[in-house]
C-alpha cells in the first residue's frame, strides 16, 4: 500500500469509526458487532503506525494516548459559566413564572424542561468543526483545560457533522452502573470509595494521566450553547435539536411546554421516575425557550433570570431493618449500624445504615424488624431517617445497647457529658485493631498496602497485636496471608521501611492519642522536637502551650505515663522509627518557601544521596513546603532518586511521575539552602 492509498483508507476508516461511535455512544443504537468495530480500529492504528504522517488530531485513535500532564492549564471562558438559582417547591416555581411573564409583557411563554444531571459542568470548544478545548467550569470565569480527559469520553464528538466554530456547555457524569463497578473494584483493592457518582466523575476528570481517566466510564449530555459566531437559532428547542444534529448527545427526556403548568407536570413525573434513570439527577432545569426574550431578561451577577433549577430532595428509600450490629472503634466508642434488606438508593445497593449512637436509636424509636426510611447525605453509608410505625405487625423486637463490649466483654461506660458508650479496656483487641488501621492510614504513617482486610488478617493470625509488631513482620508472615503475593509483600515491607523516616508529627498522630489530631500532633512535634522530650512533659507544661487545650494536655500526659505506651515507643525506636521533628528547617530557613518549585508538592525520596542523609533531605524538603511521603502513588508529584534506587523508581516510571536525580534536586533548591 502506498501513502496515497493509505491516506484514503485511513480517512475512510475514520469516518466509519466515527459513525459507529456516534451510533453506539450518542444514539445508543449500535448496528455492528464489537468485534467488527475493534477490527476497524486496529486497522486504523496499524496504518497510523506505518504512516505517522497520516495521524490527525481528531483521529479516533487519539481518544487515549496523551502523556500525563504536570498540571492543568487555565483557560478563560469566552462567556462566563453561570450557575442557576434554585427553587424547592411549586410556589417558588410560580413566582419565577410571574417574573418571566412580566418581562414577556403578554408574549406567549414557552419553557424547555430538562433533567438536572448530577455531574460536572464542562465547556467544549470547536474550531471549524474540530474539538479544540474542553474545560471545567472552575470559578465560572476561568476553568481548567481537561481536553485530554474529555476526549476519552466516547460521546464527545472529536469532529462535528458541520465545520462550525462554537462553544457548547454540558454536564459530564458517571452512569450509576459504572459508579457501582468502580467502587466495587476500589473496595476489592482496599482503596477509599467515592461517596457518589458526581465525586467519582470529578475525580476522573481531574486525573492528570488521561489513561487513568479513560479507565473510568464517563458520559456527557450537552445542554446549551456557549459562545458562538454567526447565526443563532431563535429558540432553545431549536438550538438543542441543532446540537443533536451536529453529533452531540442531548438528553432525550427534554420537553418544550406551554406555561408553568406543563413545567409542574414534568417536575412531578420525574420526581417519581427518577430512580429508574441510569444516571443521577438532582432536579429539573426550567429554561425560557425564546432566546430574544432571554437576552431582554439578562442575568444577575451569578445566574440567569430566565432559568431556574427545581431541586429534588436527597433520594430516599424504604427497607426493613433486620439487625443492629455493634462495632468498637479505635477510641473504644461502640457504634451501632443498621443491617438492612438490600435496597437500591441513588445509584447503589444499600445494606447498612449509620445509627450514630444509642440516643438516636431511642429518639427515633427504632425496633428490630421495622420498616425504615433511609437517605444518603453526602456519605457512602446512608442514615436512617425515620421509622414507618404504621407498617408494624407486632413482630418487631425492641433493641437495647449491650452492657458489655461485644469484642472483649468488659463493661461499657458512658463518660460524663458523652452520648457514646465506650469500652475502656486498654487491651480490647477491637480497639487495638482499629488503632493499627489508623496508624497506617494516609495522614499518619501512610503505609500503602495495609488496608483494613490485611490488618484484620494479621490480627486474627496473631502476627500483630500492636503497632510496634508491624515492624517485626517478615516476608514469610505476609505471604501466608490471603491474596498477598510475593510482590505485594515486598511492596508492603518497603512501605513499612519508608514510614520509619517520617517526621515525628506523623507518628504522634498515628499513635491515636485521644484528642490529638493532625494539627495538635504538629504543634507538639514542633515544640518538643523529640519524642523523649514530649514523654517527659508534664500536664501543666503542655497546657501552657498555645493551641494545646487542657483536654489535650491531660490526655497526652496520661497516655505517655502508661507503661505499655513506653514499651511501644521503645520498640518503635529500636526498629528504627524516626522520633524527631524533621520540619525544623521550616522556621529557620529564610529562603522563600513560596517560590520554591517544591512548595505544596508531594515528594518521595529513594536511594542513597551523597550530599545528605535521607532524613536531612526530608527535613529540607519539608522546610520548603513539600510534603514528604514514604511510598510512590498516583498522588506523588516528584520522586527524588539517589544511588541504588529500586522499586520506587520503577513504580514512579510506570506512573509517569517526574523523577529528579540528586544533581537536579540540588539545582532546584533555593539559593542559600543547599548544604
Ligand atoms: S443550564 C446558566 N441545564 O447545574 C445556566 N445546567 O447550578 C447554565 N446542570 O452548572 C446551566 N444539568 O452544571 C443546565 N440540563 C441542564 C443541567 C445543568 C445539570 C448543572 C450545570 C450547572 C448547574 C447549575
Coordinates of N, CA, C and O and ligand atoms in Angstrom, one line a residue, residues 82-84 114-117 121 137 171 223 285 287 304 306, ligand 1:
X82 N -22.4 30.6 34.2 CA -23.1 30.9 35.4 C -23.7 29.7 36.0 O -23.7 28.6 35.5
X83 N -24.2 29.9 37.2 CA -25.0 28.8 37.9 C -26.4 29.1 37.9 O -26.8 30.2 37.3
X84 N -27.2 28.3 38.5 CA -28.7 28.5 38.4 C -29.2 28.9 39.8 O -28.8 28.3 40.8
X114 N -35.7 20.3 31.4 CA -34.6 19.3 31.2 C -34.3 18.7 32.5 O -34.5 19.3 33.6
X115 N -33.7 17.5 32.5 CA -33.3 16.9 33.7 C -32.0 17.6 34.2 O -31.2 18.0 33.4
X116 N -31.9 17.8 35.5 CA -30.7 18.4 36.0 C -29.7 17.2 36.4 O -29.9 16.6 37.4
X117 N -28.8 17.0 35.5 CA -27.8 15.9 35.6 C -26.8 16.2 36.7 O -26.3 17.3 36.8
X121 N -20.1 20.5 35.4 CA -20.3 21.3 34.2 C -19.0 21.4 33.4 O -17.9 21.5 33.9
X137 N -15.7 24.1 34.7 CA -16.3 25.4 35.0 C -15.4 26.3 35.8 O -15.3 27.5 35.6
X171 N -22.9 18.6 30.7 CA -22.7 18.0 32.0 C -22.0 16.7 31.8 O -22.5 15.8 31.1
X223 N -26.2 20.6 27.0 CA -27.5 21.2 27.3 C -27.6 22.7 26.9 O -28.5 23.4 27.3
X285 N -34.2 21.4 35.3 CA -33.9 22.7 35.0 C -35.0 23.3 34.0 O -35.4 22.6 33.1
X287 N -36.0 26.3 31.5 CA -35.4 27.4 30.8 C -36.4 28.0 29.8 O -37.2 27.3 29.2
X304 N -28.7 33.3 35.5 CA -29.6 34.0 34.6 C -31.0 34.2 35.2 O -31.4 33.4 36.0
X306 N -33.6 34.0 33.4 CA -34.5 33.3 32.5 C -34.6 31.7 32.7 O -35.1 31.0 32.0
Ligands
LIG1 S1 -28.1 25.0 32.3 C1 -26.8 29.4 33.0 N1 -29.0 22.6 32.1 O1 -26.4 22.6 37.0 C2 -27.2 28.1 33.3 N2 -27.4 23.1 33.8 O2 -26.5 25.1 39.0 C3 -26.5 27.0 32.8 N3 -26.7 21.2 35.1 O3 -23.5 24.5 36.5 C4 -26.8 25.7 33.2 N4 -28.0 19.7 34.1 O4 -23.5 22.1 35.7 C5 -28.2 23.4 32.7 N5 -29.8 20.4 31.9 C6 -29.0 21.3 32.5 C7 -28.2 20.9 33.5 C8 -27.4 21.8 34.2 C9 -27.1 19.9 35.1 C10 -25.8 21.8 36.1 C11 -24.7 22.7 35.4 C12 -24.8 24.0 36.1 C13 -25.6 23.7 37.4 C14 -26.4 24.9 37.7

